[in-house]
Amino acid sequence: MSGHSKWSTIKRKKAVTDARRGKVFTQVIREITVAAKMGGGSSETNARLRFAIDKAKACNMPADNIKRAIQKGTGELPGSIMKMPCTKHMVPVALLSLLKL
């Protein structure tokens, strides 16, 4: 053990697992918020929201966090506005002229 305390090891491992869990929670919350904004807050009529909620439950996210993310997406709670992530790609000019119809 070379003089290291067990608490120090536990604290370091817990910090790593909490950081991973927080990263996953942030991604899932963003998906839930965008899905609620696009299709409404009802998971019965919004398939994308239902899938995002299932994903959140699979990673053991608390129900309160899920509910708040839905409320943020529908506008019931004030918060930052989430948008769909978009990507931009560089393409050759010849291909660009083919894409313009």
Coordinates of C-alpha atoms in Angstrom, one line a residue:
M1 CA 0.0 0.0 0.0
S2 CA 3.0 2.3 0.4
G3 CA 1.4 4.7 2.8
H4 CA -1.6 5.7 0.7
S5 CA -5.0 5.9 2.3
K6 CA -7.9 3.9 1.0
W7 CA -10.1 7.0 1.1
S8 CA -7.8 8.8 -1.4
T9 CA -8.2 5.9 -3.9
I10 CA -12.0 5.8 -3.4
K11 CA -12.2 9.5 -3.9
R12 CA -10.2 9.4 -7.1
K13 CA -12.3 6.5 -8.6
K14 CA -15.5 8.2 -7.6
A15 CA -14.5 11.4 -9.3
V16 CA -13.8 9.6 -12.5
T17 CA -17.1 7.6 -12.5
D18 CA -19.0 10.8 -11.6
A19 CA -17.4 12.7 -14.5
R20 CA -18.4 9.9 -16.9
R21 CA -21.9 9.7 -15.6
G22 CA -22.3 13.5 -15.8
K23 CA -21.1 13.5 -19.4
V24 CA -23.7 10.8 -20.4
F25 CA -26.5 12.7 -18.5
T26 CA -25.7 15.9 -20.3
Q27 CA -25.9 14.2 -23.7
V28 CA -29.2 12.5 -22.9
I29 CA -30.7 15.7 -21.4
R30 CA -29.8 17.5 -24.6
E31 CA -31.6 14.8 -26.6
I32 CA -34.7 14.9 -24.4
T33 CA -34.9 18.7 -24.6
V34 CA -34.5 18.8 -28.4
A35 CA -37.1 16.0 -28.8
A36 CA -39.6 17.8 -26.5
K37 CA -39.1 21.0 -28.4
M38 CA -39.6 19.5 -31.8
G39 CA -42.5 17.2 -31.1
G40 CA -44.1 18.2 -27.9
G41 CA -43.8 17.0 -24.3
S42 CA -46.0 13.9 -24.6
S43 CA -44.0 10.7 -24.9
E44 CA -47.1 8.8 -26.2
T45 CA -47.2 10.9 -29.4
N46 CA -43.5 11.8 -29.7
A47 CA -41.5 8.7 -30.7
R48 CA -38.2 10.6 -30.5
L49 CA -38.9 11.7 -27.0
R50 CA -39.9 8.2 -26.0
F51 CA -36.6 6.8 -27.3
A52 CA -34.7 9.5 -25.5
I53 CA -36.5 8.8 -22.2
D54 CA -35.8 5.1 -22.6
K55 CA -32.1 5.9 -23.1
A56 CA -32.2 8.1 -20.0
K57 CA -33.8 5.3 -17.9
A58 CA -31.2 2.8 -19.3
C59 CA -28.4 5.0 -17.8
N60 CA -30.2 5.3 -14.5
M61 CA -31.1 9.0 -14.8
P62 CA -33.4 10.3 -12.0
A63 CA -37.0 10.9 -13.0
D64 CA -36.8 14.5 -11.8
N65 CA -34.0 15.3 -14.2
I66 CA -36.0 13.8 -17.1
K67 CA -39.1 15.8 -16.1
R68 CA -37.1 19.1 -15.9
A69 CA -35.5 18.4 -19.4
I70 CA -38.9 17.9 -20.9
Q71 CA -40.2 21.1 -19.3
K72 CA -37.2 23.0 -20.6
G73 CA -37.9 21.7 -24.1
T74 CA -41.5 22.6 -24.0
G75 CA -40.8 26.1 -22.6
E76 CA -42.5 25.5 -19.2
L77 CA -39.2 26.2 -17.4
P78 CA -36.9 29.0 -18.3
G79 CA -33.5 27.9 -19.6
S80 CA -31.2 27.9 -22.5
I81 CA -32.7 27.1 -25.8
M82 CA -31.4 23.8 -27.3
K83 CA -31.1 23.4 -31.0
M84 CA -30.4 20.5 -33.2
P85 CA -26.7 20.0 -33.8
C86 CA -25.8 20.6 -37.4
T87 CA -22.6 19.7 -39.2
K88 CA -21.0 21.5 -42.0
H89 CA -18.9 19.7 -44.6
M90 CA -16.4 20.9 -47.1
V91 CA -17.0 19.4 -50.6
P92 CA -15.3 19.9 -54.0
V93 CA -16.8 22.6 -56.3
A94 CA -17.7 20.0 -59.0
L95 CA -19.8 18.0 -56.4
L96 CA -21.4 21.2 -55.2
S97 CA -22.6 22.0 -58.7
L98 CA -24.2 18.6 -58.9
L99 CA -26.0 19.1 -55.6
K100 CA -27.6 22.4 -56.7
L101 CA -30.8 21.4 -58.6

